[in-house]
Short mmCIF file of C-alpha atoms in Angstrom, two decimals:
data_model
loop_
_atom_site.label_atom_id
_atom_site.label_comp_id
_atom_site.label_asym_id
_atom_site.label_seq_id
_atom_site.Cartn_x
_atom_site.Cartn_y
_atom_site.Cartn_z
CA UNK A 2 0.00 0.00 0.00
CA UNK A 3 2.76 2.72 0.68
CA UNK A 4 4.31 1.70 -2.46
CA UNK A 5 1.08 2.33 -4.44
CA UNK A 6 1.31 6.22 -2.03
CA UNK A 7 4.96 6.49 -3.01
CA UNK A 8 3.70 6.20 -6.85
CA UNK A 9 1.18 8.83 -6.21
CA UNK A 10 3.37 11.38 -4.85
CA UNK A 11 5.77 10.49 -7.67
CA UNK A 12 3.01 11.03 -10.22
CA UNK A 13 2.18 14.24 -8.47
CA UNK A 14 5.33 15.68 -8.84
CA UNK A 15 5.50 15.01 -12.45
CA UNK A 16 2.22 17.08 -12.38
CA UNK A 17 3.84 19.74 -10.69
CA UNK A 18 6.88 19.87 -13.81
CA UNK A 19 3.92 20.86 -15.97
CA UNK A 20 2.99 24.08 -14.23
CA UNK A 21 6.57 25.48 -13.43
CA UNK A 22 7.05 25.26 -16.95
CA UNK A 23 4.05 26.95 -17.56
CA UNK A 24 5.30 29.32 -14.42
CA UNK A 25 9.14 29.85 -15.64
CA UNK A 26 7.72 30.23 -19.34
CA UNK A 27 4.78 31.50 -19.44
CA UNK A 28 4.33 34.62 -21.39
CA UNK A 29 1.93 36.50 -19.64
CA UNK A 30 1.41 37.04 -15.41
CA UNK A 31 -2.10 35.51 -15.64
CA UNK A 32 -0.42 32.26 -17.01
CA UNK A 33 1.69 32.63 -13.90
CA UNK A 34 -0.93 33.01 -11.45
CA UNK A 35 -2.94 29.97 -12.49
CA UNK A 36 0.28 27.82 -12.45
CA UNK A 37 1.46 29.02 -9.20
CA UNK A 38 -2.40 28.07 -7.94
CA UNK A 39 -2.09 24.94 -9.72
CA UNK A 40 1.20 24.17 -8.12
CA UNK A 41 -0.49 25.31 -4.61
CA UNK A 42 -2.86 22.59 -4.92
CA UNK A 43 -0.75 19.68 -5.89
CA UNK A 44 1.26 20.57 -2.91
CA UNK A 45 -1.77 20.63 -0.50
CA UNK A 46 -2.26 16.87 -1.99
CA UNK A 47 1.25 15.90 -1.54
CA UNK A 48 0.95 17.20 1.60
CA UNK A 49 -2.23 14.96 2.78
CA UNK A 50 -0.57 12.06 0.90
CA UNK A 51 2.38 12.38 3.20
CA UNK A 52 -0.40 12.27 5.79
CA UNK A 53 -1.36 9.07 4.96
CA UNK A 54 1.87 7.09 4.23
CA UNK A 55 3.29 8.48 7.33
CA UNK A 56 -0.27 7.39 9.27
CA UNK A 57 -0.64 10.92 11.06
CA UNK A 58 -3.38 11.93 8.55
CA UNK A 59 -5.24 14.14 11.42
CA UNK A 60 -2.31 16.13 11.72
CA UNK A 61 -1.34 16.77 8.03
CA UNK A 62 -4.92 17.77 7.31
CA UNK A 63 -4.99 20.47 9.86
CA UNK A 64 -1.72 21.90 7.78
CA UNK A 65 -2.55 21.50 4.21
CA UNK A 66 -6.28 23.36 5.76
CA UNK A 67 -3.69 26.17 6.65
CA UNK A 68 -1.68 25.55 3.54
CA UNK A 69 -4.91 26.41 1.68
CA UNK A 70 -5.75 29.60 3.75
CA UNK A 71 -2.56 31.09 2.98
CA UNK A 72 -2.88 30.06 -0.75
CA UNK A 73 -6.16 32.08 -0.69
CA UNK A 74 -4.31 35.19 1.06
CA UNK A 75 -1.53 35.16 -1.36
CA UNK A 76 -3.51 34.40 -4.45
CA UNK A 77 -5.55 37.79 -2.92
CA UNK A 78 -2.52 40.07 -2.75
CA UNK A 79 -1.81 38.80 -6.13
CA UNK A 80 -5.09 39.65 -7.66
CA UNK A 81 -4.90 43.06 -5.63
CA UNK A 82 -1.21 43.87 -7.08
CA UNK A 83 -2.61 43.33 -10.93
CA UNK A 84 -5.55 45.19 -10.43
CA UNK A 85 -3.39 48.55 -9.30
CA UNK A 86 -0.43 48.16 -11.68
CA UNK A 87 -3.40 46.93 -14.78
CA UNK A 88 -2.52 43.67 -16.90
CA UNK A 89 1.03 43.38 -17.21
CA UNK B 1 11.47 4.02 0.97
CA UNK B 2 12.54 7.67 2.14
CA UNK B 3 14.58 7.93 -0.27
CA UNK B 4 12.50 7.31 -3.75
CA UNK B 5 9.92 10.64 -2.99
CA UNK B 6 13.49 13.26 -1.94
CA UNK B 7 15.12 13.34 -4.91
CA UNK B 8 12.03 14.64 -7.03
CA UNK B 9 11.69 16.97 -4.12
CA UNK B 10 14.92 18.18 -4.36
CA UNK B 11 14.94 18.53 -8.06
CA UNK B 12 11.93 20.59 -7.71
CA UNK B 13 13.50 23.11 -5.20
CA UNK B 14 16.40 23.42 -7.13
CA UNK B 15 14.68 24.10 -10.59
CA UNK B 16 12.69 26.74 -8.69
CA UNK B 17 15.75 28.12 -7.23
CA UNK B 18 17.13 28.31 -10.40
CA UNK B 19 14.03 29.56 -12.67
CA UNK B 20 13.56 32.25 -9.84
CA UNK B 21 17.18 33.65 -10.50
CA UNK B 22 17.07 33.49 -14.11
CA UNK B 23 13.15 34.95 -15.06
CA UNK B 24 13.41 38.37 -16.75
CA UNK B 25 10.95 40.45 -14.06
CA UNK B 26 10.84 40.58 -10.78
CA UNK B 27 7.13 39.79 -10.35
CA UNK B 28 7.49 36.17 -11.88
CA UNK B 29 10.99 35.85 -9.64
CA UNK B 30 8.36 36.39 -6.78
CA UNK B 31 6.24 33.67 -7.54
CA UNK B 32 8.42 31.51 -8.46
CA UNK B 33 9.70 32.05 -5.08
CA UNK B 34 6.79 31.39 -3.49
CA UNK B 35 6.53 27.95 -5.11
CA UNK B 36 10.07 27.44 -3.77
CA UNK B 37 8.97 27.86 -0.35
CA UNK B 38 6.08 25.26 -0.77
CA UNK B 39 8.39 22.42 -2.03
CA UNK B 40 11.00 23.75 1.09
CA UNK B 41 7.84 23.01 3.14
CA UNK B 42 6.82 19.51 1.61
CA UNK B 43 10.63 18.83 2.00
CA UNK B 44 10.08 19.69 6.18
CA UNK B 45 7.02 17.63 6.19
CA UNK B 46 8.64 14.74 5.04
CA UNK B 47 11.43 14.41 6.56
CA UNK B 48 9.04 14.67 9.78
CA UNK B 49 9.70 18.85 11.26
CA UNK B 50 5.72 19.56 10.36
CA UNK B 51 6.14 22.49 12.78
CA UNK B 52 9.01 24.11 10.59
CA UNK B 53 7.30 22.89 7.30
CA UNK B 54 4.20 25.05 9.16
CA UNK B 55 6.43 27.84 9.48
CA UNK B 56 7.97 28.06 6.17
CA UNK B 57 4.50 27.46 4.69
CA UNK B 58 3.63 30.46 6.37
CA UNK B 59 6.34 33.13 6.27
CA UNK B 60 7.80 31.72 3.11
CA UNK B 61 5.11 31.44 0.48
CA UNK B 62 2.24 33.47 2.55
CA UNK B 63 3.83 36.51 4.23
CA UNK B 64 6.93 37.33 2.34
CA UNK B 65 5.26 36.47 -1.48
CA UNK B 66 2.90 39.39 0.01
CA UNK B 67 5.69 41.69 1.44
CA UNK B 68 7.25 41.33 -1.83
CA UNK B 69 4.47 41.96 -3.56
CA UNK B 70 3.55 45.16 -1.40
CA UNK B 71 7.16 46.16 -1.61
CA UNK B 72 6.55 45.91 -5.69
CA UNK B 73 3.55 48.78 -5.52
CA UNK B 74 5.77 50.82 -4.45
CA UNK B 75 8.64 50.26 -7.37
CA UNK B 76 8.18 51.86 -10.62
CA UNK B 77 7.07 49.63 -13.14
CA UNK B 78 10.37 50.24 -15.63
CA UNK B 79 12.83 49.12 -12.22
CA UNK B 80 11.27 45.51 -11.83
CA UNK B 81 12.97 44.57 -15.36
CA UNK B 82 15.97 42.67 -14.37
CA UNK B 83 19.58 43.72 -16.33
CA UNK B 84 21.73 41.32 -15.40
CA UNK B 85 25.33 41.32 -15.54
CA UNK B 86 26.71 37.72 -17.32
CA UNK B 87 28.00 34.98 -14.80
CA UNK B 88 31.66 35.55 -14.08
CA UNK B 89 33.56 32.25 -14.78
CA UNK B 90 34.72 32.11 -11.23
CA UNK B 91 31.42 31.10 -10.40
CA UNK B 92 29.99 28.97 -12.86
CA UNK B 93 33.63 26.30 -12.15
CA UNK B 94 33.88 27.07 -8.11
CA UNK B 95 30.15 26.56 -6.81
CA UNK B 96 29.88 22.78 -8.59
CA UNK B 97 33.09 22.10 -6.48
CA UNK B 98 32.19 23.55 -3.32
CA UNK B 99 28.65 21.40 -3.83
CA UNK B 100 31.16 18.38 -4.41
CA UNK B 101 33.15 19.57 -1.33
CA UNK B 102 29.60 19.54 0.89
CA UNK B 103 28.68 16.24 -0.99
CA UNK B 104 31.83 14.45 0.42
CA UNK B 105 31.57 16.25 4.26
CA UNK B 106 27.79 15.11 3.92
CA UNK B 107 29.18 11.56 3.71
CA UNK B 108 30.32 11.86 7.73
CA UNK B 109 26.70 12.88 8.91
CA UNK B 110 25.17 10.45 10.88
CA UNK B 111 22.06 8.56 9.20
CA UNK B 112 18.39 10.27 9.09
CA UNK B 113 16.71 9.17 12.18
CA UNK B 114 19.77 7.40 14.08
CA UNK B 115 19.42 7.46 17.85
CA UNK B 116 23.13 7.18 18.10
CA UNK B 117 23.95 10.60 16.63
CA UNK B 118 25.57 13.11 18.43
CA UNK B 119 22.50 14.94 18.76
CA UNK B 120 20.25 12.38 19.89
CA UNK B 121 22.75 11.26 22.62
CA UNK B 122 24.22 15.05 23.97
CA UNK B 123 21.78 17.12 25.13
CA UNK B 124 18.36 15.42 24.62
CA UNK B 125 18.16 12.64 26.90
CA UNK B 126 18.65 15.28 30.07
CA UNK B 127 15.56 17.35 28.51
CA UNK B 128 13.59 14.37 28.25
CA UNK B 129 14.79 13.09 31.59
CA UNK B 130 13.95 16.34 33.56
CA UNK B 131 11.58 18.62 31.87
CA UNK B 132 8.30 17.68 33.54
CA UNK B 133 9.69 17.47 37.01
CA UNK B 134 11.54 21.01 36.30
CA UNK B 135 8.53 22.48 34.57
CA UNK B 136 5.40 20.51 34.98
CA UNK B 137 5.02 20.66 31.18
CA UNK B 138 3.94 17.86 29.14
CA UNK B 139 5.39 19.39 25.96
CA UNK B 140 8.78 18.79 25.48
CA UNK B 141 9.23 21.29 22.78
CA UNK B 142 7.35 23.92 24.49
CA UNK B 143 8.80 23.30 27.81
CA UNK B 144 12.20 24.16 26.14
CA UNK B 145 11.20 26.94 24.18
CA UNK B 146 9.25 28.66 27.03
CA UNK B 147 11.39 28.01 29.50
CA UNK B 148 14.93 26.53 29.28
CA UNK B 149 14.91 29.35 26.57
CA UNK B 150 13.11 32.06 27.52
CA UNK B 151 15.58 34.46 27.36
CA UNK B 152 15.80 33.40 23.55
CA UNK B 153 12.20 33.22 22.89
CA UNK B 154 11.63 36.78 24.49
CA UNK B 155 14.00 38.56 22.59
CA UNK B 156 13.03 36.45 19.35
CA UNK B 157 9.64 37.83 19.98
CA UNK B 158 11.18 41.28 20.14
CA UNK B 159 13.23 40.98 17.20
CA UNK B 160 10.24 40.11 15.49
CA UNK B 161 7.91 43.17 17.01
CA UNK B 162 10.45 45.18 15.58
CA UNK B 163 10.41 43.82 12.42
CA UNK B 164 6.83 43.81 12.30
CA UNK B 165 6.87 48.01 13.35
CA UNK B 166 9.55 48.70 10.68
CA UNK B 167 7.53 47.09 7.72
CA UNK B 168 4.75 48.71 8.89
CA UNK B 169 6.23 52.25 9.20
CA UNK B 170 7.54 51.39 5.55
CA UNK B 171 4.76 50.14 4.01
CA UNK B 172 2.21 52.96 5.20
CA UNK B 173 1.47 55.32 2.03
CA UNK B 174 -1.06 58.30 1.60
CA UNK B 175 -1.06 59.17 5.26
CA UNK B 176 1.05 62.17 6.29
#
């Protein structure tokens, strides 16, 4: 069963190549944004996978729920920063 | 088994280490950054320290993604382009050695985990021993930090206040 874990944090961060690059390369800050969210969300995942092959599930979920607060406050002052300076 | 799920980890943190220093504007460098400081995190979480992954989860990609991001309002537009000077040659042949150099001292670190490390065998085993008779704490960790350390933790805390007062003096616009 950890094994099968193991392979789905591996596949995760596989998923997680796919939105730096879109991160790193992307041409405009929107195509940022949604990667870094994307990449946000992956690692709250990874996070609640660790969770459960390290068998202290009630602990991890009580971080990735903070994880995903602070996700929302960053993804906030994000949103707040393009809206003064207009669409970069 | 530890080992299979650290070394995407770690090539993670070190292509967003890399594609933070080497994006054109400052504004991607800062997400980038951010991203950075989650896989630091998911690196703390797994090898166990969930309270520093907690930490670094918050200061790292919450509160400094948004002090860098409220430092940016404040930047004219034209000075978040990045010039950069090219890579001296120094550099690009002396950090891949000293990387080698901390490769070969890492050999002489005990294993992850080992009860017979130095640092499992020096200190620890007196804190464990004595901290609920000497402080009536169940928490080891907080019986240290708020007590054996006080001294530290207080003027931590002030550091910190400090800190906290000089952003805020900085960051205050259209007022005065």
């Amino acid at each position: 069963m950890t094994s099968f874990f193991l392979f789905v944090l591996l596949m995760l961060a596989a998923l997680i190549l796919v939105y730096l690059y879109r991160v790193a390369q992307g041409p405009t800050v929107f195509d940022r944004v949604l990667g870094l969210n994307g990449i946000s969300t992956k690692s709250i995942l990874m996070l609640i996978v660790i969770g459960v092959v390290y068998d202290r599930v009630d602990m991890f979920v009580d971080i990735a729920t903070g994880y995903a607060l602070l996700n929302l406050a960053g993804a906030l002052a994000i949103a707040k920063y393009l809206e003064q300076r207009g669409a970069v | 088994m530890t080992f299979a799920f650290e070394i995407p980890l770690l090539v993670l943190l070190i292509l967003t280490a890399a594609s933070a220093m080497l994006v054109k504007d400052l504004v991607s460098s800062v997400f980038i950054l951010g991203s950075y400081s989650f896989f630091l995190a998911l690196v703390w979480a797994w090898l166990g320290a969930v309270d520093v992954a907690f930490v670094e989860a918050v200061v790292g990609a919450g509160l400094a993604t948004v002090l860098f991001l409220l430092t940016l309002f404040g930047t004219n537009p034209k000075d978040t382009r990045l010039r950069r000077p090219p890579t001296p040659w120094a550099a690009i042949v002396g950090l891949p050695l000293l990387g080698l150099l901390l490769m070969y001292g890492a050999n002489g670190l005990p294993e992850f985990g080992d009860p017979a490390s130095p640092a499992s065998t020096h200190v620890s085993p007196v804190y464990l021993a004595n901290s609920l008779k000497d402080t009536l704490t169940p928490n080891v960790v907080t019986s240290v930090l708020m007590d054996y350390r006080s001294f530290d933790t207080l003027i931590e805390t002030a550091v910190i206040f400090t800190a906290g007062v000089a952003c805020a003096l900085l960051l205050r616009r259209d007022q005065g």
